[in-house]
XYZ file of C-alpha atoms in Angstrom:
710
model
C 0.017 -0.140 -0.017
C 0.612 3.683 -0.038
C 1.774 3.326 3.577
C 5.137 2.380 2.780
C 5.402 5.319 0.079
C 5.388 7.798 2.808
C 7.955 6.357 4.837
C 10.081 6.360 2.095
C 9.058 9.703 1.039
C 9.281 11.464 5.000
C 10.440 14.639 5.881
C 14.120 13.582 5.430
C 13.287 12.276 1.873
C 12.199 15.840 1.077
C 14.932 17.887 3.145
C 17.822 15.978 1.020
C 15.855 15.592 -2.317
C 13.569 18.626 -2.953
C 17.431 20.901 -1.118
C 19.178 18.683 -4.597
C 16.704 20.593 -6.528
C 17.261 23.788 -5.272
C 20.917 23.346 -5.579
C 20.418 22.125 -9.271
C 18.754 25.652 -9.632
C 15.745 24.634 -9.956
C 13.027 27.560 -9.388
C 9.950 25.953 -10.614
C 8.991 22.365 -9.013
C 6.521 20.784 -9.244
C 5.740 18.321 -6.484
C 3.977 15.093 -6.816
C 2.797 14.311 -4.592
C 1.025 17.281 -2.411
C -2.818 15.848 -2.027
C -3.063 12.508 -3.702
C -7.068 12.328 -2.520
C -9.123 9.614 -3.994
C -9.548 8.840 -7.102
C -13.685 8.545 -6.615
C -15.574 6.475 -9.302
C -14.011 3.978 -11.833
C -10.295 2.954 -11.152
C -8.603 4.917 -13.990
C -5.176 2.995 -14.391
C -4.789 -0.690 -13.104
C -1.803 0.383 -11.307
C -3.253 2.024 -8.275
C -6.774 1.583 -6.120
C -9.222 4.172 -5.069
C -6.923 5.835 -2.937
C -4.644 8.232 -4.806
C -2.768 9.075 -1.439
C 0.858 8.136 -3.116
C 2.825 9.181 0.910
C 1.518 12.560 0.333
C 1.845 15.662 2.103
C -1.558 15.929 3.472
C -2.959 12.287 3.812
C -6.273 11.190 2.179
C -8.311 11.812 5.165
C -6.992 15.760 4.848
C -4.843 15.125 7.991
C -1.412 17.515 8.123
C 1.561 14.965 8.478
C 5.081 15.343 9.371
C 5.784 15.738 5.881
C 3.744 19.256 5.913
C 5.888 20.299 8.646
C 8.792 19.838 6.456
C 7.221 21.285 3.589
C 5.975 24.287 5.278
C 9.402 25.188 6.896
C 11.054 25.387 3.230
C 7.947 27.075 1.793
C 8.147 30.246 4.389
C 12.069 30.161 3.672
C 11.284 30.734 0.261
C 8.909 33.102 0.404
C 11.244 34.952 2.595
C 14.683 35.113 0.928
C 13.846 37.003 -2.379
C 17.307 37.328 -3.164
C 17.119 33.125 -3.661
C 14.677 33.399 -6.513
C 17.705 34.745 -8.986
C 20.845 32.884 -8.313
C 23.741 31.615 -10.431
C 25.223 27.992 -9.870
C 29.013 28.535 -8.825
C 30.145 24.938 -8.004
C 29.329 21.998 -6.575
C 31.917 19.244 -4.491
C 31.928 17.230 -7.450
C 33.451 20.225 -9.900
C 36.225 21.248 -7.549
C 34.521 23.494 -4.967
C 36.501 22.660 -1.511
C 35.286 24.418 1.099
C 33.888 22.193 3.781
C 36.714 20.827 6.474
C 35.088 17.275 5.696
C 35.325 14.967 2.642
C 31.833 13.096 3.923
C 29.958 16.210 2.961
C 28.738 17.298 -0.059
C 27.974 21.025 -0.589
C 26.517 23.012 -3.398
C 27.446 26.970 -4.065
C 24.816 29.517 -5.420
C 25.149 33.125 -5.768
C 22.866 36.169 -6.678
C 24.897 37.934 -8.989
C 23.331 41.490 -7.722
C 23.269 41.372 -4.117
C 26.052 38.465 -3.928
C 24.089 36.304 -1.480
C 25.433 33.325 -0.837
C 23.927 29.984 -0.071
C 25.832 26.862 0.566
C 23.498 23.868 0.148
C 24.948 21.095 2.687
C 23.984 17.346 2.528
C 26.438 14.215 3.154
C 27.794 13.289 0.058
C 26.846 9.143 0.703
C 22.965 11.026 0.710
C 21.276 7.636 1.790
C 23.970 7.738 4.996
C 22.344 7.957 8.247
C 25.470 8.794 10.233
C 26.251 12.241 11.832
C 28.900 14.487 10.523
C 30.529 17.729 11.071
C 32.549 20.002 9.497
C 33.356 23.500 9.205
C 33.009 25.595 5.952
C 35.974 28.176 4.396
C 33.862 30.653 3.040
C 34.430 34.607 1.192
C 32.026 37.338 2.452
C 31.569 40.780 2.661
C 33.987 40.688 5.165
C 36.386 39.097 3.839
C 37.414 35.107 3.949
C 35.923 32.876 7.076
C 35.949 29.785 8.618
C 32.101 29.453 10.183
C 31.243 28.647 12.154
C 33.652 31.185 14.508
C 32.401 30.348 17.709
C 30.676 27.066 17.782
C 32.316 23.807 17.248
C 30.865 22.702 14.064
C 27.636 23.054 11.523
C 26.181 19.410 12.089
C 23.882 17.086 9.444
C 22.143 14.661 11.415
C 21.890 11.389 8.739
C 19.613 12.479 5.784
C 19.220 15.880 6.012
C 20.482 18.608 3.935
C 20.660 22.922 4.797
C 21.108 26.083 3.505
C 24.103 28.034 5.213
C 23.638 31.812 4.018
C 25.719 34.307 3.810
C 25.063 37.932 2.992
C 21.867 37.914 3.251
C 19.107 41.156 3.593
C 16.495 40.667 5.238
C 13.753 43.095 6.002
C 14.041 47.002 5.401
C 17.521 46.498 5.186
C 18.936 44.353 7.896
C 22.074 41.588 7.027
C 23.442 38.738 7.948
C 26.835 38.053 6.968
C 26.299 34.074 7.840
C 24.117 31.417 9.705
C 24.452 28.489 9.633
C 20.510 28.021 11.757
C 17.560 27.521 8.825
C 15.786 30.709 8.542
C 11.738 30.004 8.866
C 10.701 34.022 8.411
C 12.526 36.847 7.670
C 9.982 40.087 6.630
C 8.513 43.086 8.320
C 6.137 42.847 10.936
C 5.151 46.613 12.192
C 7.575 48.382 10.895
C 10.079 46.256 12.462
C 12.682 44.074 10.560
C 11.977 40.369 11.946
C 14.085 37.300 12.104
C 13.088 33.776 12.728
C 16.041 31.123 13.218
C 15.788 27.428 13.929
C 17.644 24.385 14.147
C 17.792 20.693 15.960
C 17.459 21.000 19.304
C 20.545 18.293 19.757
C 22.578 20.159 17.662
C 24.331 24.012 17.815
C 23.851 26.226 15.444
C 25.436 30.153 14.716
C 24.232 33.411 12.750
C 26.388 36.419 12.851
C 24.284 40.042 12.476
C 24.542 43.064 12.505
C 21.874 43.961 15.431
C 20.603 47.546 15.612
C 17.947 49.442 17.333
C 17.666 50.558 21.484
C 17.003 46.996 23.055
C 14.539 45.964 24.943
C 14.331 44.135 28.255
C 14.426 40.282 27.890
C 15.244 37.511 30.176
C 18.620 35.978 29.019
C 18.194 32.683 27.806
C 21.421 30.521 29.165
C 21.051 28.286 25.771
C 21.948 31.696 23.405
C 25.581 33.271 23.609
C 25.942 36.965 21.942
C 29.702 37.523 20.725
C 30.110 41.308 20.296
C 33.586 42.865 18.846
C 34.462 39.201 17.702
C 38.328 39.027 15.973
C 38.054 39.436 12.472
C 34.558 40.738 12.204
C 33.773 44.418 11.550
C 32.816 45.598 15.277
C 28.823 46.593 14.100
C 28.432 42.666 13.891
C 27.277 40.602 16.731
C 27.600 36.461 16.575
C 25.096 34.879 18.391
C 25.094 30.756 19.754
C 22.219 28.838 20.278
C 23.537 25.527 22.228
C 21.865 22.488 22.589
C 18.626 21.572 24.289
C 16.608 24.338 23.371
C 12.734 23.065 22.721
C 11.143 26.300 22.774
C 11.078 30.009 21.150
C 13.572 32.037 22.436
C 13.936 36.277 21.737
C 17.515 36.697 20.851
C 16.593 40.501 20.308
C 13.749 42.638 20.381
C 14.247 46.612 19.884
C 12.310 48.870 17.980
C 13.686 48.106 14.651
C 14.727 44.572 15.106
C 13.256 41.552 16.546
C 15.309 38.520 16.007
C 13.798 34.346 17.367
C 14.753 31.146 18.017
C 12.982 27.537 17.814
C 13.853 24.366 18.141
C 13.170 22.710 14.335
C 10.181 21.076 16.085
C 8.678 24.299 17.588
C 8.674 26.099 14.222
C 6.705 23.766 12.659
C 3.997 24.954 15.177
C 4.259 28.543 13.571
C 2.505 29.635 10.905
C 2.517 32.514 8.435
C -0.731 33.799 6.908
C -0.650 36.404 4.961
C -2.860 39.686 5.476
C -4.356 40.362 2.261
C -4.027 43.672 0.314
C -6.652 45.793 -0.924
C -10.260 44.250 -1.335
C -10.298 45.921 -5.157
C -6.952 43.823 -6.179
C -7.914 40.269 -7.506
C -4.384 39.089 -5.998
C -4.813 40.335 -3.165
C -4.443 37.160 -1.332
C -1.086 36.330 -3.348
C 2.089 37.351 -1.830
C 4.411 39.471 -3.510
C 2.235 40.397 -5.909
C -1.092 41.522 -4.417
C 0.535 42.025 -0.943
C 3.794 41.889 1.267
C 2.025 41.605 5.201
C 2.001 38.949 7.424
C 1.962 38.152 10.731
C 3.523 35.289 13.104
C 1.333 32.509 14.494
C 2.275 29.675 16.892
C 0.185 26.764 18.621
C -2.863 25.970 15.992
C -2.709 22.545 14.325
C -3.609 24.705 11.353
C -4.381 28.496 10.659
C -6.317 29.241 7.618
C -6.783 32.522 6.714
C -6.098 35.901 9.007
C -7.730 39.366 8.364
C -7.191 42.751 10.302
C -10.094 45.073 10.287
C -9.047 48.500 12.233
C -7.855 47.367 15.676
C -9.031 43.520 15.535
C -6.713 40.861 14.070
C -9.300 38.099 13.183
C -7.581 34.318 13.054
C -9.625 31.320 11.342
C -8.010 28.253 11.388
C -7.996 24.243 12.962
C -7.658 22.622 16.660
C -6.954 19.146 17.632
C -5.776 20.147 21.237
C -6.231 23.177 23.507
C -2.735 25.332 22.757
C -1.038 28.324 23.728
C -1.410 30.928 20.854
C 1.267 32.996 20.512
C 0.779 36.347 18.148
C 3.096 38.736 16.631
C 1.301 41.439 14.842
C 0.986 45.062 14.719
C 1.108 46.597 18.379
C -1.955 48.657 17.199
C -4.092 45.476 17.917
C -6.521 45.724 20.209
C -8.120 42.324 20.150
C -7.655 38.924 18.161
C -10.421 36.601 17.799
C -10.396 32.851 17.157
C -13.077 31.197 15.181
C -14.992 34.463 15.768
C -14.225 34.037 19.422
C -12.505 36.738 21.385
C -9.011 35.356 22.825
C -8.122 36.752 26.382
C -4.876 38.207 26.188
C -1.808 37.324 29.007
C 0.240 40.591 28.770
C 2.963 38.976 31.112
C 3.510 36.138 29.325
C 3.231 38.515 25.812
C 6.061 40.531 27.252
C 8.782 37.863 27.147
C 8.134 37.406 23.571
C 8.883 41.159 22.278
C 7.562 44.633 24.524
C 5.652 45.482 21.127
C 3.267 43.285 18.681
C 3.519 40.324 20.872
C 0.347 38.602 22.190
C -0.093 35.400 23.855
C -3.718 33.595 24.629
C -5.086 29.805 25.719
C -7.138 28.357 22.925
C -9.305 25.754 24.141
C -10.291 22.276 21.925
C -13.935 21.720 22.436
C -14.402 18.913 20.576
C -12.459 15.541 21.479
C -13.223 12.242 19.491
C -14.794 10.871 22.191
C -17.305 13.679 21.730
C -18.671 12.466 18.549
C -21.042 10.128 18.217
C -20.276 8.091 15.440
C -23.482 6.152 14.151
C -23.342 2.493 13.462
C -23.991 1.158 10.089
C -27.242 -0.786 10.716
C -30.578 -1.353 9.393
C -29.269 -2.707 5.873
C -32.398 -3.294 2.842
C -31.187 -5.730 0.363
C -32.365 -6.620 -3.153
C -30.396 -8.983 -5.671
C -28.864 -7.260 -8.692
C -28.450 -9.754 -11.449
C -31.317 -10.262 -13.056
C -29.842 -10.565 -16.073
C -28.470 -14.664 -15.565
C -32.840 -15.337 -14.836
C -34.645 -16.969 -17.700
C -36.644 -14.787 -19.776
C -34.716 -11.310 -18.807
C -35.737 -8.893 -20.957
C -32.409 -7.481 -23.153
C -34.134 -5.630 -26.042
C -33.197 -2.591 -24.931
C -29.672 -3.298 -24.356
C -27.175 -2.474 -27.390
C -26.390 -5.242 -30.167
C -22.541 -5.945 -30.031
C -22.071 -6.196 -34.716
C -19.112 -3.915 -34.901
C -17.070 -5.769 -37.415
C -14.354 -3.541 -36.905
C -12.137 -1.305 -34.553
C -10.054 2.022 -33.917
C -8.410 -0.499 -31.037
C -5.171 -1.770 -32.167
C -5.214 -5.247 -30.962
C -7.732 -7.529 -32.985
C -9.943 -10.237 -31.329
C -8.541 -13.821 -31.202
C -11.574 -16.006 -32.438
C -15.140 -14.236 -32.630
C -16.136 -14.881 -36.157
C -15.684 -11.133 -36.958
C -17.474 -9.604 -34.429
C -15.942 -6.827 -31.991
C -16.888 -6.974 -28.218
C -15.190 -3.944 -26.800
C -16.814 -2.300 -24.082
C -15.376 1.187 -25.680
C -16.471 -0.103 -28.785
C -20.483 1.067 -27.616
C -19.684 3.579 -25.363
C -18.875 1.950 -22.176
C -15.409 2.723 -21.372
C -15.391 2.196 -17.764
C -16.546 0.430 -14.625
C -18.629 -3.241 -15.042
C -20.178 -3.979 -18.208
C -22.101 -6.799 -19.055
C -22.373 -9.180 -21.952
C -25.203 -11.504 -22.496
C -24.666 -14.071 -25.543
C -27.132 -16.625 -27.709
C -27.222 -18.800 -29.521
C -29.255 -21.978 -29.549
C -28.630 -25.328 -28.158
C -28.069 -28.312 -29.905
C -27.540 -30.224 -27.062
C -24.445 -31.404 -28.032
C -22.245 -28.206 -26.117
C -20.136 -28.713 -23.069
C -18.158 -25.679 -22.673
C -17.597 -21.943 -24.038
C -14.222 -20.538 -24.135
C -13.532 -17.253 -23.417
C -11.242 -14.476 -23.660
C -11.305 -11.220 -21.473
C -9.034 -8.360 -20.856
C -10.195 -6.030 -18.090
C -6.621 -4.702 -17.215
C -4.142 -5.906 -14.471
C -6.136 -7.329 -11.520
C -9.503 -7.431 -13.040
C -12.567 -9.813 -12.513
C -14.876 -11.473 -14.561
C -18.053 -14.092 -14.156
C -19.559 -16.055 -16.422
C -23.403 -17.640 -16.147
C -24.816 -19.901 -18.744
C -28.680 -18.948 -18.132
C -29.264 -19.173 -14.234
C -26.221 -21.709 -13.571
C -22.838 -19.888 -12.270
C -19.932 -21.532 -14.327
C -17.161 -19.805 -12.596
C -15.083 -16.446 -11.878
C -11.609 -15.202 -12.473
C -9.750 -13.779 -9.811
C -5.975 -13.787 -10.811
C -4.375 -10.756 -10.145
C -1.610 -9.168 -12.250
C -2.552 -10.422 -15.416
C -4.596 -8.599 -17.398
C -6.301 -10.864 -19.744
C -7.840 -14.828 -19.189
C -8.079 -17.049 -21.960
C -10.420 -20.076 -20.368
C -12.661 -22.935 -20.491
C -15.632 -23.013 -18.748
C -17.947 -26.238 -18.074
C -21.521 -26.346 -18.226
C -22.784 -28.273 -15.785
C -25.249 -31.053 -16.378
C -28.255 -30.595 -17.667
C -27.823 -26.600 -17.449
C -27.778 -26.877 -21.668
C -31.595 -26.001 -22.862
C -31.965 -28.151 -26.188
C -33.238 -26.386 -29.144
C -34.383 -23.172 -27.434
C -32.223 -19.837 -27.141
C -29.371 -20.744 -24.239
C -27.673 -17.201 -22.857
C -24.040 -16.390 -21.366
C -23.782 -13.785 -19.030
C -20.781 -12.364 -18.395
C -19.819 -9.568 -15.781
C -16.882 -8.112 -16.426
C -14.820 -5.538 -14.228
C -12.898 -2.283 -16.047
C -9.469 -1.641 -14.206
C -8.975 1.508 -16.435
C -6.785 2.167 -19.338
C -2.635 1.576 -19.252
C -0.390 4.588 -19.123
C 2.346 4.629 -22.128
C 5.800 3.895 -22.310
C 5.640 0.705 -22.173
C 6.003 -2.344 -24.631
C 3.789 -3.122 -26.885
C 3.636 1.179 -27.615
C -0.602 0.643 -27.729
C -0.679 -0.746 -23.930
C -2.664 2.433 -23.870
C -5.927 1.317 -26.216
C -6.119 -2.522 -24.815
C -9.087 -3.850 -25.789
C -11.503 -3.918 -22.480
C -13.971 -6.204 -23.108
C -14.234 -10.117 -24.598
C -11.337 -10.417 -27.727
C -12.743 -14.292 -28.051
C -15.169 -16.368 -27.712
C -16.517 -19.914 -28.635
C -18.556 -23.275 -28.304
C -16.677 -25.865 -27.728
C -19.094 -27.533 -30.641
C -18.368 -25.089 -33.026
C -21.800 -22.978 -33.263
C -22.376 -19.646 -33.517
C -23.487 -17.462 -31.136
C -26.878 -15.538 -33.017
C -26.577 -12.519 -31.263
C -23.999 -10.842 -28.423
C -25.503 -7.736 -26.253
C -23.689 -5.223 -24.185
C -25.168 -2.569 -21.006
C -22.243 -0.767 -19.167
C -23.944 2.106 -16.899
C -27.128 4.169 -18.249
C -26.777 5.982 -21.069
C -23.350 4.873 -22.126
C -20.543 7.756 -22.436
C -22.841 10.982 -23.903
C -26.167 10.232 -22.300
C -25.612 9.231 -18.646
C -28.272 11.108 -16.741
C -26.275 11.954 -13.187
C -23.875 15.360 -14.879
C -23.238 16.344 -11.390
C -21.459 13.235 -10.541
C -20.080 12.937 -13.423
C -19.099 10.281 -16.206
C -16.698 8.070 -14.405
C -19.355 7.744 -11.271
C -21.146 4.025 -11.973
C -21.250 1.121 -14.237
C -23.298 -1.400 -15.926
C -24.795 -3.028 -12.560
C -28.580 -3.460 -12.605
C -28.420 -1.476 -9.109
C -26.686 1.384 -10.774
C -29.004 1.474 -14.049
C -32.103 2.361 -11.782
C -30.199 4.112 -9.513
C -30.353 2.404 -6.143
C -27.218 4.120 -5.092
C -28.885 7.804 -5.079
C -30.603 8.849 -2.080
C -34.054 9.265 -1.676
C -34.354 5.992 -3.547
C -37.116 3.765 -1.989
C -36.079 0.382 -0.238
C -39.440 0.162 1.595
C -40.147 -3.295 -0.338
C -36.742 -5.034 0.241
C -35.471 -7.573 2.590
C -33.714 -6.324 5.645
C -30.581 -8.329 5.518
C -27.156 -7.635 7.340
C -24.242 -6.790 5.395
C -22.201 -9.027 7.006
C -24.505 -12.139 6.162
C -23.330 -11.736 2.480
C -25.299 -12.824 -0.824
C -28.243 -15.370 -0.010
C -27.107 -17.492 -3.090
C -23.585 -17.794 -3.384
C -21.910 -16.154 -6.653
C -23.501 -13.172 -7.665
C -24.269 -9.269 -7.364
C -26.786 -7.444 -4.633
C -27.229 -4.169 -3.541
C -27.362 -3.242 0.445
C -28.658 0.101 1.006
C -28.623 1.959 4.728
C -28.837 5.489 5.783
C -27.282 7.194 9.358
C -27.558 10.948 10.261
C -25.340 13.135 11.163
C -24.998 16.547 13.303
C -22.013 18.081 13.608
C -21.517 22.249 14.353
C -18.125 23.854 14.262
C -15.963 20.825 13.389
C -14.247 18.702 11.165
C -14.565 15.452 11.561
C -12.227 13.004 9.468
C -14.432 10.050 8.697
C -13.565 6.960 6.712
C -15.690 4.097 5.627
C -13.801 0.535 6.289
C -14.107 -2.917 6.088
C -13.144 -4.572 9.291
C -12.788 -8.600 7.679
C -9.881 -10.055 6.795
C -8.249 -9.810 3.885
C -8.815 -12.756 1.450
C -12.651 -13.657 0.703
C -13.405 -13.488 -2.838
C -15.847 -10.604 -3.405
C -15.293 -6.828 -4.743
C -17.406 -4.303 -3.197
C -18.226 -1.015 -4.971
C -19.064 2.013 -2.060
C -21.817 4.383 -2.559
C -22.025 7.674 -0.335
C -24.604 9.744 -0.909
C -24.816 8.905 -4.749
C -20.867 8.915 -5.281
C -18.766 6.567 -5.790
C -16.360 6.133 -2.843
C -14.086 3.485 -3.122
C -13.835 -0.455 -4.704
C -12.622 -3.184 -2.428
C -11.233 -5.821 -3.713
C -12.113 -8.556 -0.696
C -9.415 -10.965 -1.763
C -6.545 -8.770 -3.286
C -6.657 -5.543 -1.164
C -4.877 -3.745 -0.262
C -7.398 -0.731 0.594
C -9.819 -1.254 3.003
C -10.286 2.305 4.418
C -12.048 4.465 2.468
C -12.414 8.213 3.510
C -14.861 10.403 2.600
C -15.254 14.261 3.906
C -17.739 16.697 3.913
C -19.729 17.850 1.368
C -20.209 14.059 -0.111
C -20.858 13.598 3.733
C -23.619 15.506 5.083
C -22.417 16.700 8.336
C -26.060 18.336 8.827
C -28.260 15.547 8.303
C -29.153 12.307 6.607
C -26.347 10.108 4.882
C -27.491 7.528 2.647
C -24.854 4.268 1.949
C -24.756 1.962 -0.595
C -22.323 -1.433 -1.085
C -23.269 -3.234 -3.951
C -21.590 -6.613 -3.402
C -20.447 -8.676 -6.277
C -19.212 -12.303 -4.722
C -16.795 -14.558 -7.227
C -17.573 -18.345 -5.742
C -20.261 -20.131 -5.209
C -19.454 -19.666 -1.028
C -20.188 -17.263 1.942
C -18.712 -13.988 2.196
C -19.351 -11.648 5.401
C -18.448 -7.673 4.298
C -18.704 -6.474 7.623
C -18.551 -2.479 6.845
C -18.053 0.750 9.728
C -18.206 3.800 9.407
C -15.001 5.034 11.812
C -13.744 8.876 12.858
C -10.142 9.281 11.909
C -9.793 12.216 13.702
C -11.663 15.471 14.932
C -10.246 19.356 14.454
C -12.280 21.971 16.428
C -12.510 24.393 13.391
C -13.126 22.939 9.895
C -13.087 24.925 6.286
C -17.018 25.970 7.497
C -19.841 26.258 5.366
C -20.016 23.432 3.356
C -22.830 22.943 0.791
C -23.440 19.551 -0.007
C -24.341 18.892 -3.689
C -25.989 15.112 -3.392
C -29.018 15.287 -6.445
C -31.476 12.955 -5.686
C -33.129 9.617 -7.350
C -35.006 10.265 -9.946
C -36.550 8.191 -12.463
C -35.483 10.683 -15.993
C -33.179 9.006 -17.424
C -32.722 5.662 -15.854
C -34.326 1.976 -17.277
């Protein structure tokens, strides 16, 4: 599953890989993937399943991961460092750059040709190493040649880690950093002061040399920070600030009328945010940093800060809380009131003055909705109805499409089929489940049928003769099969119309770039059909989703939402469809008659106010049962469960699909692939809950209508 992908591409990977891209002087990067989410509806490609999480920075259930912390630190550094936007690649260790005292380190030098700001990007020469290395750098700055750090013992790289050592950097209106082995989290202007927020790992030492300006306000000294003035070899106006190991919170280094310098350990820095303050209301780019606004603040503590706005002397913050936290804000000193999600925050003046003498605000935010306070409904009261009338004698398929094409644009010809093309896309059925019915007049000598069916890797197909189940194909990895299906004794109706019914799954189309070259155009359908006697099929009929590719009725949920199962064509999965005449049957009992297809439907109510409850529908039974399930939530297909293969059993569904303030309909189509009992067990699970949320989410879940349905 994708869980291993998140481990492989975790925050340490992002540190090394992304900064290696920076070291290559890349200035525009697309991240795959920041949020993968859900491939709702039809599976688009056989190499994935419903989830498209792929170890994303924000999980499928929309929870922030430790990867998000690293991406936030990197993103705010880039936003804070406009000199970094224009750099020349100077050299690296491979091309002869020899500035490090330790050959186990790998250094790349970038430099802004206009300002001469320098950026030394450091990692281990062996990027997979988990060892800790230390070194110093011999660099040239505006103050001359230096060996840094000067006071601290060394620069440390802890395992799979990269750092940017900045030289001759600018921040704010006119402040300068000669060098910094500490990482920059934020640099900018708040309320007319130049603000610099540095960070570094708590088990490492860090150092910054800069010119501290203005009249210093009284600070409580920290034993973990030393300020060294008039250091030999440096201009006298510079101060070397050294951060010792063991720092595990926010520390104010310098607080004056012109500057504010802060430091925190890297984990604490990840709890801070810097939301932009929108520019002029008439400017369509008012929320875009560097275009419509250059104003921001610093907010620490909340799980997520979604928005910040200033109106007069009121700062309004909006965001999410996982737990109660201390709120720490650095904003214009003119603010008299701070609101969090509309509620006024009581400010602790004494604690505020510890951060800064002007524009610092500290208060407490209480978490109101822990997991234990959210009542998660149990999924009970299931109603059941058979969804495979197509195998019953006398089923009327006169409205189905006649599959009589003799040519196709798909570059894969049939194997054997007396010239008929039975590819779903040729008849407008390119996704999800497709059903085929082949009619033949029996002589009584027929004993089997040979079928070649293509559905993509990990697909399935089931075959019936009249109402007798023959077998299913459930083997993984292959995209098609060629198989003989034997007829049970007495199943043939001699001298009458007999029907071979095939249900096949479609796992989406393959990606190009593989052999053979036209694999993107693989033929999803029946590539060969033949009775053992060689007798002819009089006619083949095909049915996919109702309306086909162009005339499907549900334009809100889209072309990929439904397949060709009888219940889907009738709209049984949609809200408000009446199941009052259906049988009451627990989902856990599966289908009553072995192999086949059945629909289970139930409803439940939610009443969630002021929270974002992250929920998943989870199949809790052990992997290995030979069934497939199609999960519909308020009419949206939100999951395909493959009971014998997996790996996915958990299907997150978010607000907007879920109605947090009323009735919800869940439907499960169970396709049992063998004549044995299956016991799917579906539960609604609360993964996480935060106070706040997006707010004002409007659900658009159209109810059932007979228009356009069978």
